[in-house]
């Protein structure tokens, strides 16, 4: 029989391979796994809200029900605010950076997270997910500052996601490969189910919201035609899948190969950057996919090299199989001069470029 390995054991084993590690990062990762179990418990009850009370209402026990994304945000915050491991947090659910309360000690790491990505999927019992990344504190002093959050993905220390689906899965990397764990609800443990994930060499799916195709720059439209092998009867087209939850789609790409993209467009020339957020959505996934042998780009270059200029900055996002993502970059270079020029002007932080839409 295969060895059964819990996430706690896996984190500790990885730590042992690095004699200089102090264990702080290991304990931080374990706290995130614990928060994920609490969020998983709540997401599986989401279909019962009409019976047990919806957000803002009072349930049968007289407790106020919370929206799931607010619940997920608070769970992660409360699990990490007092441990002395973090100096700062930032979340999609919070406009500003989140300091550690004065009464608790500060630590040397920074946690950024999207507590419940794709939360509109809960209405249809679809997948939702938590995304996170950990950075080292780089500013002087005890308390963290905005600059600690505005670090490029290249400097991420650890990142991961938890996808709440038919099973709950946690996938993480500390820069030594990507490892996936499945929650066994009967014992409440994440067990190693997908060691050392590598993106399969043969791409199986492309994943995008094709309903927006008419708004896309010509190069992105050309890319989809190429994926569909429209002008090449010999090459086999790639199948399409889209769930409306970024992590579910990227998870499929990680396990089965292919490409996910949410491009920019010129519907509003002041916002050529698309929908997804750099710091807590794109960069952590770019870090993971790079560890699994893939590549992520904003259409012009590596997402991991982008130094964020605002907390909720959005970018165009292409992620997955390196060959496919580079093909998208080539089509964009070839066909989308106007878009490239407009996006390049805001890519590194023109004033007001990434205001929260
Ligand atoms: P959210 O952070 O508000 O949940 O939005 C992010 C989600 C992603 O999970 C998903 O890939 C995308 O939005 C779907 O957007 P669209 O409905 O435009 O296709
Ligand atoms: Mg999100």
PDB file of N, CA and C and ligand atoms in Angstrom, residues 92 114 117-118 277 281, ligand 2:
ATOM      1  N   UNK A  92      -8.452  40.373  -1.392  1.00  0.00           N
ATOM      2  CA  UNK A  92      -9.363  40.943  -2.386  1.00  0.00           C
ATOM      3  C   UNK A  92     -10.572  41.592  -1.709  1.00  0.00           C
ATOM      4  N   UNK A 114      -6.877  35.852  -1.988  1.00  0.00           N
ATOM      5  CA  UNK A 114      -8.244  36.036  -2.477  1.00  0.00           C
ATOM      6  C   UNK A 114      -9.054  34.972  -1.744  1.00  0.00           C
ATOM      7  N   UNK A 117     -12.424  33.065  -4.482  1.00  0.00           N
ATOM      8  CA  UNK A 117     -12.499  33.474  -5.880  1.00  0.00           C
ATOM      9  C   UNK A 117     -13.616  32.707  -6.595  1.00  0.00           C
ATOM     10  N   UNK A 118     -14.271  33.418  -7.520  1.00  0.00           N
ATOM     11  CA  UNK A 118     -15.365  32.797  -8.294  1.00  0.00           C
ATOM     12  C   UNK A 118     -16.616  32.629  -7.448  1.00  0.00           C
ATOM     13  N   UNK A 277      -6.790  40.107 -11.046  1.00  0.00           N
ATOM     14  CA  UNK A 277      -5.914  40.915 -10.192  1.00  0.00           C
ATOM     15  C   UNK A 277      -4.525  40.286 -10.073  1.00  0.00           C
ATOM     16  N   UNK A 281      -4.325  37.017  -7.366  1.00  0.00           N
ATOM     17  CA  UNK A 281      -4.888  36.010  -8.274  1.00  0.00           C
ATOM     18  C   UNK A 281      -3.806  35.506  -9.249  1.00  0.00           C
TER      19      UNK A 281
HETATM   20 MG1  LIG B   2     -11.152  36.870  -7.138  1.00  0.00          MG
END
